[in-house]
Amino acid sequence: MSQTAASSKDFPSRTLSGFLASLRYEDIPATVIARAEDLYLDWFASALAGKGARQIGIIERYAERMGPAEGKSTILTSRKSSSPYFAALVNGASSHLVEQDDVHNGSVFHPAAVVFPAALAAAQDLGKSGADFLVAAIAGYEAGIRIGEFLGRSHYRVFHTTGTVGTVAAAVAVGKLMDFNTEQFLNALGSAGTQAAGLWEFLRDAADSKQLHTGKAAADGLLAAYLTRDGFTGAQRILEGAQGMAAGMSSDADPSRLTDGLGSRWATAETSFKFHASCRHTHPAADALQLLMQREGLSHEQIASVNTRVHQGAIDVLGPVVDPQTVHQAKFSMGTVLGLIAVHQQAGLTEFEQQALQDKRVSDFRGKVKMTFDNEVDAAYPARWLGRVDVETTDGRRLSAAVDVPKGDPDNTLTRPELELKAHKLIRFSQAASDKEIRKIIAHAWHLHEEKSLSELF
Amino acid sequence: MSQTAASSKDFPSRTLSGFLASLRYEDIPATVIARAEDLYLDWFASALAGKGARQIGIIERYAERMGPAEGKSTILTSRKSSSPYFAALVNGASSHLVEQDDVHNGSVFHPAAVVFPAALAAAQDLGKSGADFLVAAIAGYEAGIRIGEFLGRSHYRVFHTTGTVGTVAAAVAVGKLMDFNTEQFLNALGSAGTQAAGLWEFLRDAADSKQLHTGKAAADGLLAAYLTRDGFTGAQRILEGAQGMAAGMSSDADPSRLTDGLGSRWATAETSFKFHASCRHTHPAADALQLLMQREGLSHEQIASVNTRVHQGAIDVLGPVVDPQTVHQAKFSMGTVLGLIAVHQQAGLTEFEQQALQDKRVSDFRGKVKMTFDNEVDAAYPARWLGRVDVETTDGRRLSAAVDVPKGDPDNTLTRPELELKAHKLIRFSQAASDKEIRKIIAHAWHLHEEKSLSELF
């Protein structure tokens, strides 16, 4: 226990703030620093992938109308510069658009989409190094994930955690770049938490609010930190207080989660990468089919049928999608996802856009796939997402494969070559950078911990 | 019932949006237009009164750092110009600083502090007339007050209604300046409501969040409207939907309040002005003492004792303040408030700053004042705030006075001369404008409905 934690005036937000204030690059395991670089590349590519989308264009124009003509911070999709507030706003909005950014399962929180936009905009504005930036991002991840866990499942039922908690996580990251002490972190938490917003109601209408939530979370968190630096004060117990976030927006909050394993448990490294561009419920089966086909050297023509044994939730969500008519529906079609894996060896953004509905081999394969309920798989869920496939070949063989951890989860994380491939695919999808630039972006990410500056990104 | 309300696809947010879309200057009673001018002057003076405060200086610097060097919209306290986003942010923050801005009792909502900053910034940006501006402000008041009533008392227990509802009210006002149709108002409500934030936790630490709440509400509401104009979509039922504002932030929401008396009940005209710069619980007694002294021609030296008969809430809040040490405490001291009224004939910002603690005649008078519980007064509360004083004069007379509606409430509203006096006092307090400029500001307000432009304010 730290000295701060032993103080009689201590409370969870203060303990967390003390940890954030004292966090040093040297205290962070090298594997966590390297994972933060992985997460950074994955985020950068996700943010670029949003280029050209209608919603992002609207927010880019808003930034041009309301912000300065130029500044020290980069808007990734437009490659224009602005003040850090507007760079955080636009980059936050674009980060989550293709929904290929990272996720922390336990907190149901997408940290990259809110932490990196705020941290990058501020690091550029303040002239910070790559190492400073990585420590700041890790501070944002560590705080945000614990606050998400603290607010619990009841929060997520109505509130979009990445919007609400994201505001606080972004403030933490920017505050770390400003070398905040414990009191300043408390004030920044207060000013960020009292701005925390984001409701799921938009889902019912497929409205554009998800981009507003991530953009505003990054920008408003940054705002909280900049005000704090100039002496603006905030509530000391915005998280756990009697009229704070949990009091207003949760019925199962657990304050002990705010300080869980500070300094020993690295929540940053628990974050999952998304690999396939489809509904998460399809991923275990996709991984298992891919494993089986590679192991057996099978092509899609050699497969007569696939039975994938799944948990009930997968049947509930995916079962209704029998004949997908849109790309979005195709991402919820188990047969289409497995068809893309079988025919194209991958189910990324480009395959969904170009092949999921157009390629007759994929729709033919869809007809060979069925889902059946499996007791073992269902019992393990949601702690573990088990992938089980039974394949019958055209020459009559019966083959099976099992994957116990979906690709991208911490125990089966993406390798750097896999992350590079994903980055290439994401950025090519939106044509936001040339292949040469993508290679430079990748090299920059892998050397981030020794970069002196973040001013040149492309 | 309107045709919209009769539609089978109707729901409260849509009915409200239909009303807002169809609202025309000609439909609004002249008395309501005139009241909106009254409210505008009262707001303008309140916003200027925040000049020089530490919190406002920090937010002014933030606007300079993040925003453009100049623009079409005026930051009132600094007299600099910026884009409408930052003008709304700073003006919203300063509007509520001295807490002399208006309040709607039933919704516990301060409409001016959020509606006027957003509407003024957008009207200047869009080149709108005074009449357009007044209709927009009235639209914001009518919607915001009903949404506050809809969310109910449970919302106010944790959430700062002026922050949360204020975001939506500001979006409505700006949307009206943009001539939104019903669909656009629905989208703007959605994008504003999903940003709605503001928690009371800051009160425990006397932190600066109140200024952040009003500033952000005005600015974020404006943001929602500008995005909507460019085609950004929002949840259709952000207010009453299953994962909307009421679902997340209220336990006693009443959707019928959203459409209560649309087009016949003018909630704008129900808004109260603050007259004395003290806790509202002191106002009925202050009014009654003032009435008695004027009626009897008494000076403070002629008063031997004052007994004010009050409701229990007044005793709970004011009773502990026996010997005030700060200006803030003095505003919760019944004896000090009545002392200022008796000696200085008023209890405004300047009297509190310069006389409440310094003038021995005021503290001497404080010793002559007592509060006693009164059954009639207590039974009437909170629907009516009755003022009752019994005075004993130094020559042995026993005199009484009663005021049934505190000064500033709709049934005892401020006259234009009283509003002018209040405006002079508020602006002189912060020295934000010269007396000549104040006279121009007042003349501008009284002719607002025929002004062609709002570009010249001083």
Short mmCIF file of N, CA and C in Angstrom, two decimals, chain A residues 37-176:
data_model
loop_
_atom_site.label_atom_id
_atom_site.label_comp_id
_atom_site.label_asym_id
_atom_site.label_seq_id
_atom_site.Cartn_x
_atom_site.Cartn_y
_atom_site.Cartn_z
N GLU A 37 2.17 0.31 -27.45
CA GLU A 37 2.53 0.64 -28.85
C GLU A 37 1.63 -0.15 -29.81
N ASP A 38 1.39 -1.42 -29.48
CA ASP A 38 0.48 -2.23 -30.30
C ASP A 38 -0.90 -1.57 -30.38
N LEU A 39 -1.41 -1.16 -29.21
CA LEU A 39 -2.73 -0.56 -29.13
C LEU A 39 -2.75 0.77 -29.91
N TYR A 40 -1.64 1.49 -29.85
CA TYR A 40 -1.55 2.77 -30.57
C TYR A 40 -1.67 2.55 -32.08
N LEU A 41 -0.92 1.60 -32.61
CA LEU A 41 -1.00 1.36 -34.06
C LEU A 41 -2.42 0.94 -34.45
N ASP A 42 -2.99 0.05 -33.64
CA ASP A 42 -4.34 -0.44 -33.92
C ASP A 42 -5.34 0.71 -33.91
N TRP A 43 -5.15 1.65 -32.96
CA TRP A 43 -6.03 2.81 -32.90
C TRP A 43 -5.83 3.74 -34.10
N PHE A 44 -4.56 4.02 -34.40
CA PHE A 44 -4.25 4.95 -35.48
C PHE A 44 -4.91 4.48 -36.79
N ALA A 45 -4.78 3.20 -37.03
CA ALA A 45 -5.38 2.64 -38.26
C ALA A 45 -6.90 2.71 -38.20
N SER A 46 -7.47 2.46 -37.03
CA SER A 46 -8.93 2.55 -36.88
C SER A 46 -9.41 3.97 -37.15
N ALA A 47 -8.69 4.95 -36.60
CA ALA A 47 -9.10 6.35 -36.79
C ALA A 47 -9.02 6.73 -38.27
N LEU A 48 -7.98 6.28 -38.96
CA LEU A 48 -7.88 6.58 -40.39
C LEU A 48 -8.97 5.88 -41.19
N ALA A 49 -9.38 4.72 -40.72
CA ALA A 49 -10.41 3.96 -41.44
C ALA A 49 -11.74 4.69 -41.50
N GLY A 50 -11.95 5.66 -40.59
CA GLY A 50 -13.20 6.42 -40.60
C GLY A 50 -13.25 7.51 -41.67
N LYS A 51 -12.12 7.74 -42.32
CA LYS A 51 -12.07 8.81 -43.34
C LYS A 51 -13.13 8.60 -44.41
N GLY A 52 -13.78 9.69 -44.80
CA GLY A 52 -14.75 9.62 -45.89
C GLY A 52 -16.16 9.31 -45.44
N ALA A 53 -16.34 8.85 -44.23
CA ALA A 53 -17.70 8.56 -43.76
C ALA A 53 -18.48 9.87 -43.60
N ARG A 54 -19.77 9.80 -43.90
CA ARG A 54 -20.63 10.98 -43.81
C ARG A 54 -20.53 11.67 -42.45
N GLN A 55 -20.66 10.89 -41.37
CA GLN A 55 -20.65 11.49 -40.03
C GLN A 55 -19.34 12.21 -39.74
N ILE A 56 -18.23 11.62 -40.21
CA ILE A 56 -16.93 12.21 -39.91
C ILE A 56 -16.75 13.49 -40.72
N GLY A 57 -17.26 13.48 -41.94
CA GLY A 57 -17.20 14.71 -42.73
C GLY A 57 -17.94 15.85 -42.06
N ILE A 58 -19.08 15.56 -41.46
CA ILE A 58 -19.85 16.60 -40.78
C ILE A 58 -19.05 17.16 -39.60
N ILE A 59 -18.42 16.26 -38.86
CA ILE A 59 -17.66 16.72 -37.68
C ILE A 59 -16.38 17.44 -38.11
N GLU A 60 -15.77 17.01 -39.20
CA GLU A 60 -14.62 17.76 -39.73
C GLU A 60 -15.03 19.18 -40.09
N ARG A 61 -16.19 19.33 -40.74
CA ARG A 61 -16.63 20.67 -41.13
C ARG A 61 -16.95 21.52 -39.89
N TYR A 62 -17.53 20.88 -38.87
CA TYR A 62 -17.81 21.60 -37.63
C TYR A 62 -16.50 22.15 -37.04
N ALA A 63 -15.46 21.31 -37.03
CA ALA A 63 -14.16 21.75 -36.48
C ALA A 63 -13.60 22.92 -37.27
N GLU A 64 -13.79 22.89 -38.59
CA GLU A 64 -13.29 24.00 -39.40
C GLU A 64 -14.08 25.27 -39.14
N ARG A 65 -15.38 25.12 -38.89
CA ARG A 65 -16.22 26.29 -38.67
C ARG A 65 -15.96 26.92 -37.30
N MET A 66 -15.76 26.08 -36.30
CA MET A 66 -15.68 26.58 -34.92
C MET A 66 -14.25 26.77 -34.43
N GLY A 67 -13.30 26.08 -35.04
CA GLY A 67 -11.93 26.11 -34.53
C GLY A 67 -11.03 27.04 -35.32
N PRO A 68 -9.78 27.09 -34.91
CA PRO A 68 -8.81 27.92 -35.63
C PRO A 68 -8.44 27.29 -36.97
N ALA A 69 -7.91 28.10 -37.87
CA ALA A 69 -7.55 27.61 -39.21
C ALA A 69 -6.40 26.63 -39.16
N GLU A 70 -5.56 26.75 -38.14
CA GLU A 70 -4.47 25.78 -37.99
C GLU A 70 -4.02 25.75 -36.54
N GLY A 71 -3.19 24.76 -36.23
CA GLY A 71 -2.71 24.61 -34.87
C GLY A 71 -1.67 23.51 -34.81
N LYS A 72 -1.31 23.11 -33.61
CA LYS A 72 -0.23 22.13 -33.45
C LYS A 72 -0.72 20.69 -33.53
N SER A 73 -2.04 20.48 -33.48
CA SER A 73 -2.57 19.12 -33.39
C SER A 73 -3.17 18.68 -34.72
N THR A 74 -2.99 17.41 -35.03
CA THR A 74 -3.35 16.88 -36.34
C THR A 74 -4.73 16.23 -36.33
N ILE A 75 -5.57 16.60 -37.30
CA ILE A 75 -6.81 15.86 -37.56
C ILE A 75 -6.44 14.77 -38.56
N LEU A 76 -6.52 13.51 -38.14
CA LEU A 76 -5.93 12.43 -38.93
C LEU A 76 -6.65 12.24 -40.26
N THR A 77 -7.97 12.26 -40.26
CA THR A 77 -8.69 11.94 -41.50
C THR A 77 -8.50 13.02 -42.56
N SER A 78 -8.48 14.28 -42.15
CA SER A 78 -8.36 15.37 -43.13
C SER A 78 -6.92 15.82 -43.31
N ARG A 79 -6.04 15.41 -42.41
CA ARG A 79 -4.63 15.86 -42.38
C ARG A 79 -4.51 17.37 -42.22
N LYS A 80 -5.56 18.02 -41.73
CA LYS A 80 -5.45 19.43 -41.39
C LYS A 80 -5.00 19.54 -39.94
N SER A 81 -4.59 20.73 -39.56
CA SER A 81 -4.21 20.92 -38.16
C SER A 81 -5.23 21.83 -37.50
N SER A 82 -5.28 21.77 -36.17
CA SER A 82 -6.23 22.59 -35.42
C SER A 82 -5.71 22.70 -33.99
N SER A 83 -6.54 23.29 -33.13
CA SER A 83 -6.21 23.27 -31.71
C SER A 83 -6.48 21.87 -31.17
N PRO A 84 -5.90 21.53 -30.02
CA PRO A 84 -6.06 20.16 -29.52
C PRO A 84 -7.53 19.76 -29.28
N TYR A 85 -8.37 20.73 -28.90
CA TYR A 85 -9.78 20.39 -28.66
C TYR A 85 -10.42 19.77 -29.91
N PHE A 86 -10.21 20.40 -31.06
CA PHE A 86 -10.89 19.92 -32.27
C PHE A 86 -10.20 18.69 -32.86
N ALA A 87 -8.88 18.58 -32.69
CA ALA A 87 -8.21 17.35 -33.13
C ALA A 87 -8.74 16.16 -32.33
N ALA A 88 -8.89 16.35 -31.01
CA ALA A 88 -9.43 15.26 -30.18
C ALA A 88 -10.86 14.93 -30.59
N LEU A 89 -11.65 15.96 -30.90
CA LEU A 89 -13.05 15.75 -31.27
C LEU A 89 -13.17 14.92 -32.55
N VAL A 90 -12.47 15.32 -33.59
CA VAL A 90 -12.61 14.62 -34.87
C VAL A 90 -11.96 13.24 -34.80
N ASN A 91 -10.77 13.15 -34.24
CA ASN A 91 -10.10 11.85 -34.17
C ASN A 91 -10.85 10.88 -33.27
N GLY A 92 -11.45 11.39 -32.20
CA GLY A 92 -12.27 10.53 -31.35
C GLY A 92 -13.48 10.01 -32.11
N ALA A 93 -14.09 10.88 -32.90
CA ALA A 93 -15.27 10.46 -33.67
C ALA A 93 -14.92 9.39 -34.69
N SER A 94 -13.79 9.55 -35.37
CA SER A 94 -13.46 8.60 -36.44
C SER A 94 -12.93 7.27 -35.90
N SER A 95 -12.45 7.26 -34.66
CA SER A 95 -11.79 6.06 -34.11
C SER A 95 -12.70 4.84 -34.05
N HIS A 96 -13.98 5.08 -33.83
CA HIS A 96 -14.89 3.99 -33.51
C HIS A 96 -15.81 3.69 -34.69
N LEU A 97 -15.63 4.42 -35.78
CA LEU A 97 -16.61 4.34 -36.86
C LEU A 97 -16.70 2.94 -37.47
N VAL A 98 -15.57 2.33 -37.77
CA VAL A 98 -15.63 0.99 -38.39
C VAL A 98 -15.65 -0.10 -37.32
N GLU A 99 -15.61 0.31 -36.06
CA GLU A 99 -15.73 -0.63 -34.93
C GLU A 99 -14.68 -1.73 -34.98
N GLN A 100 -13.48 -1.36 -35.35
CA GLN A 100 -12.37 -2.30 -35.32
C GLN A 100 -11.36 -1.94 -34.25
N ASP A 101 -11.69 -0.95 -33.41
CA ASP A 101 -10.79 -0.53 -32.34
C ASP A 101 -10.89 -1.49 -31.16
N ASP A 102 -10.00 -1.33 -30.21
CA ASP A 102 -9.87 -2.32 -29.13
C ASP A 102 -11.03 -2.26 -28.13
N VAL A 103 -11.09 -3.28 -27.28
CA VAL A 103 -12.14 -3.34 -26.25
C VAL A 103 -11.59 -4.06 -25.02
N HIS A 104 -11.98 -3.55 -23.86
CA HIS A 104 -11.67 -4.25 -22.62
C HIS A 104 -12.94 -4.98 -22.18
N ASN A 105 -12.88 -6.31 -22.18
CA ASN A 105 -14.10 -7.10 -21.98
C ASN A 105 -14.77 -6.82 -20.64
N GLY A 106 -14.00 -6.79 -19.57
CA GLY A 106 -14.58 -6.71 -18.23
C GLY A 106 -15.30 -5.39 -17.98
N SER A 107 -14.81 -4.32 -18.56
CA SER A 107 -15.42 -3.01 -18.33
C SER A 107 -16.35 -2.61 -19.48
N VAL A 108 -16.42 -3.43 -20.53
CA VAL A 108 -17.19 -3.12 -21.74
C VAL A 108 -16.88 -1.71 -22.21
N PHE A 109 -15.60 -1.44 -22.31
CA PHE A 109 -15.11 -0.09 -22.57
C PHE A 109 -14.10 -0.16 -23.71
N HIS A 110 -14.21 0.77 -24.64
CA HIS A 110 -13.28 0.85 -25.78
C HIS A 110 -12.27 1.96 -25.49
N PRO A 111 -11.16 1.63 -24.86
CA PRO A 111 -10.27 2.70 -24.38
C PRO A 111 -9.59 3.49 -25.50
N ALA A 112 -9.13 2.81 -26.54
CA ALA A 112 -8.33 3.49 -27.55
C ALA A 112 -9.08 4.67 -28.16
N ALA A 113 -10.37 4.48 -28.43
CA ALA A 113 -11.15 5.48 -29.16
C ALA A 113 -11.25 6.82 -28.43
N VAL A 114 -11.04 6.82 -27.13
CA VAL A 114 -11.14 8.06 -26.36
C VAL A 114 -9.80 8.50 -25.78
N VAL A 115 -8.97 7.54 -25.39
CA VAL A 115 -7.70 7.89 -24.74
C VAL A 115 -6.69 8.43 -25.75
N PHE A 116 -6.48 7.70 -26.86
CA PHE A 116 -5.43 8.12 -27.80
C PHE A 116 -5.74 9.45 -28.50
N PRO A 117 -6.98 9.71 -28.92
CA PRO A 117 -7.23 11.01 -29.57
C PRO A 117 -6.89 12.19 -28.66
N ALA A 118 -7.29 12.08 -27.38
CA ALA A 118 -7.02 13.18 -26.45
C ALA A 118 -5.51 13.28 -26.18
N ALA A 119 -4.88 12.13 -25.94
CA ALA A 119 -3.45 12.15 -25.60
C ALA A 119 -2.61 12.64 -26.78
N LEU A 120 -2.95 12.21 -27.99
CA LEU A 120 -2.15 12.63 -29.15
C LEU A 120 -2.29 14.14 -29.37
N ALA A 121 -3.53 14.64 -29.30
CA ALA A 121 -3.75 16.07 -29.53
C ALA A 121 -2.98 16.91 -28.50
N ALA A 122 -3.02 16.49 -27.25
CA ALA A 122 -2.32 17.25 -26.21
C ALA A 122 -0.82 17.08 -26.31
N ALA A 123 -0.35 15.87 -26.62
CA ALA A 123 1.10 15.64 -26.74
C ALA A 123 1.68 16.50 -27.85
N GLN A 124 0.95 16.62 -28.95
CA GLN A 124 1.43 17.48 -30.04
C GLN A 124 1.43 18.94 -29.60
N ASP A 125 0.38 19.34 -28.90
CA ASP A 125 0.28 20.74 -28.45
C ASP A 125 1.38 21.08 -27.45
N LEU A 126 1.69 20.12 -26.58
CA LEU A 126 2.63 20.39 -25.49
C LEU A 126 4.06 19.98 -25.83
N GLY A 127 4.26 19.43 -27.02
CA GLY A 127 5.61 19.04 -27.44
C GLY A 127 6.19 17.89 -26.64
N LYS A 128 5.38 16.91 -26.34
CA LYS A 128 5.83 15.78 -25.50
C LYS A 128 6.45 14.68 -26.36
N SER A 129 7.19 13.79 -25.71
CA SER A 129 7.87 12.68 -26.39
C SER A 129 6.97 11.46 -26.49
N GLY A 130 7.43 10.49 -27.28
CA GLY A 130 6.71 9.23 -27.38
C GLY A 130 6.57 8.51 -26.05
N ALA A 131 7.63 8.55 -25.25
CA ALA A 131 7.56 7.90 -23.94
C ALA A 131 6.54 8.58 -23.03
N ASP A 132 6.53 9.92 -23.03
CA ASP A 132 5.53 10.66 -22.26
C ASP A 132 4.12 10.26 -22.71
N PHE A 133 3.96 10.18 -24.01
CA PHE A 133 2.66 9.84 -24.59
C PHE A 133 2.23 8.44 -24.17
N LEU A 134 3.14 7.49 -24.18
CA LEU A 134 2.78 6.12 -23.80
C LEU A 134 2.39 6.04 -22.33
N VAL A 135 3.13 6.73 -21.48
CA VAL A 135 2.77 6.73 -20.05
C VAL A 135 1.39 7.35 -19.87
N ALA A 136 1.12 8.44 -20.58
CA ALA A 136 -0.17 9.11 -20.48
C ALA A 136 -1.31 8.19 -20.94
N ALA A 137 -1.07 7.51 -22.06
CA ALA A 137 -2.10 6.61 -22.56
C ALA A 137 -2.35 5.47 -21.58
N ILE A 138 -1.28 4.92 -21.03
CA ILE A 138 -1.43 3.83 -20.05
C ILE A 138 -2.18 4.33 -18.82
N ALA A 139 -1.88 5.55 -18.37
CA ALA A 139 -2.63 6.13 -17.24
C ALA A 139 -4.12 6.19 -17.58
N GLY A 140 -4.44 6.62 -18.78
CA GLY A 140 -5.84 6.70 -19.21
C GLY A 140 -6.50 5.33 -19.26
N TYR A 141 -5.79 4.34 -19.79
CA TYR A 141 -6.33 2.98 -19.82
C TYR A 141 -6.55 2.45 -18.40
N GLU A 142 -5.53 2.58 -17.55
CA GLU A 142 -5.62 2.00 -16.20
C GLU A 142 -6.78 2.61 -15.42
N ALA A 143 -6.94 3.95 -15.53
CA ALA A 143 -8.03 4.62 -14.82
C ALA A 143 -9.37 4.28 -15.45
N GLY A 144 -9.46 4.39 -16.77
CA GLY A 144 -10.74 4.20 -17.45
C GLY A 144 -11.29 2.80 -17.26
N ILE A 145 -10.43 1.81 -17.40
CA ILE A 145 -10.90 0.42 -17.25
C ILE A 145 -11.41 0.19 -15.84
N ARG A 146 -10.69 0.70 -14.83
CA ARG A 146 -11.16 0.50 -13.45
C ARG A 146 -12.46 1.27 -13.19
N ILE A 147 -12.61 2.45 -13.77
CA ILE A 147 -13.85 3.20 -13.55
C ILE A 147 -15.01 2.49 -14.24
N GLY A 148 -14.76 1.92 -15.41
CA GLY A 148 -15.80 1.14 -16.08
C GLY A 148 -16.22 -0.07 -15.24
N GLU A 149 -15.23 -0.76 -14.68
CA GLU A 149 -15.55 -1.91 -13.82
C GLU A 149 -16.32 -1.45 -12.58
N PHE A 150 -15.90 -0.33 -12.03
CA PHE A 150 -16.55 0.25 -10.84
C PHE A 150 -18.03 0.53 -11.10
N LEU A 151 -18.34 1.11 -12.26
CA LEU A 151 -19.73 1.49 -12.54
C LEU A 151 -20.62 0.29 -12.82
N GLY A 152 -20.03 -0.82 -13.24
CA GLY A 152 -20.77 -2.07 -13.32
C GLY A 152 -21.70 -2.21 -14.51
N ARG A 153 -22.37 -3.34 -14.54
CA ARG A 153 -23.26 -3.68 -15.66
C ARG A 153 -24.50 -2.80 -15.69
N SER A 154 -24.96 -2.35 -14.54
CA SER A 154 -26.19 -1.53 -14.52
C SER A 154 -25.96 -0.23 -15.30
N HIS A 155 -24.76 0.29 -15.21
CA HIS A 155 -24.44 1.53 -15.94
C HIS A 155 -24.58 1.31 -17.44
N TYR A 156 -24.03 0.21 -17.91
CA TYR A 156 -23.98 -0.08 -19.34
C TYR A 156 -25.36 -0.32 -19.94
N ARG A 157 -26.33 -0.65 -19.11
CA ARG A 157 -27.66 -0.93 -19.64
C ARG A 157 -28.29 0.31 -20.30
N VAL A 158 -27.99 1.49 -19.78
CA VAL A 158 -28.54 2.72 -20.35
C VAL A 158 -27.45 3.64 -20.90
N PHE A 159 -26.30 3.64 -20.25
CA PHE A 159 -25.23 4.57 -20.63
C PHE A 159 -24.16 3.87 -21.47
N HIS A 160 -23.68 4.59 -22.47
CA HIS A 160 -22.61 4.11 -23.34
C HIS A 160 -21.29 4.38 -22.61
N THR A 161 -20.76 3.34 -22.01
CA THR A 161 -19.60 3.48 -21.13
C THR A 161 -18.43 4.18 -21.81
N THR A 162 -18.23 3.91 -23.08
CA THR A 162 -17.11 4.54 -23.78
C THR A 162 -17.29 6.05 -23.86
N GLY A 163 -18.53 6.53 -23.86
CA GLY A 163 -18.78 7.97 -23.80
C GLY A 163 -18.60 8.52 -22.39
N THR A 164 -19.23 7.89 -21.42
CA THR A 164 -19.21 8.43 -20.05
C THR A 164 -17.82 8.28 -19.42
N VAL A 165 -17.40 7.03 -19.27
CA VAL A 165 -16.09 6.77 -18.67
C VAL A 165 -14.98 7.32 -19.54
N GLY A 166 -15.22 7.31 -20.85
CA GLY A 166 -14.22 7.82 -21.77
C GLY A 166 -13.83 9.26 -21.50
N THR A 167 -14.79 10.08 -21.07
CA THR A 167 -14.49 11.48 -20.76
C THR A 167 -13.45 11.56 -19.64
N VAL A 168 -13.63 10.71 -18.64
CA VAL A 168 -12.70 10.72 -17.50
C VAL A 168 -11.34 10.14 -17.90
N ALA A 169 -11.36 9.06 -18.67
CA ALA A 169 -10.10 8.44 -19.11
C ALA A 169 -9.29 9.41 -19.96
N ALA A 170 -9.96 10.15 -20.82
CA ALA A 170 -9.27 11.12 -21.66
C ALA A 170 -8.65 12.23 -20.80
N ALA A 171 -9.38 12.68 -19.80
CA ALA A 171 -8.85 13.72 -18.91
C ALA A 171 -7.60 13.22 -18.18
N VAL A 172 -7.63 11.98 -17.76
CA VAL A 172 -6.48 11.39 -17.06
C VAL A 172 -5.26 11.38 -17.98
N ALA A 173 -5.44 10.94 -19.21
CA ALA A 173 -4.31 10.86 -20.13
C ALA A 173 -3.70 12.24 -20.36
N VAL A 174 -4.55 13.23 -20.58
CA VAL A 174 -4.04 14.59 -20.82
C VAL A 174 -3.41 15.15 -19.54
N GLY A 175 -4.04 14.87 -18.41
CA GLY A 175 -3.46 15.32 -17.14
C GLY A 175 -2.08 14.74 -16.90
N LYS A 176 -1.88 13.50 -17.30
CA LYS A 176 -0.56 12.88 -17.13
C LYS A 176 0.48 13.58 -18.00
#
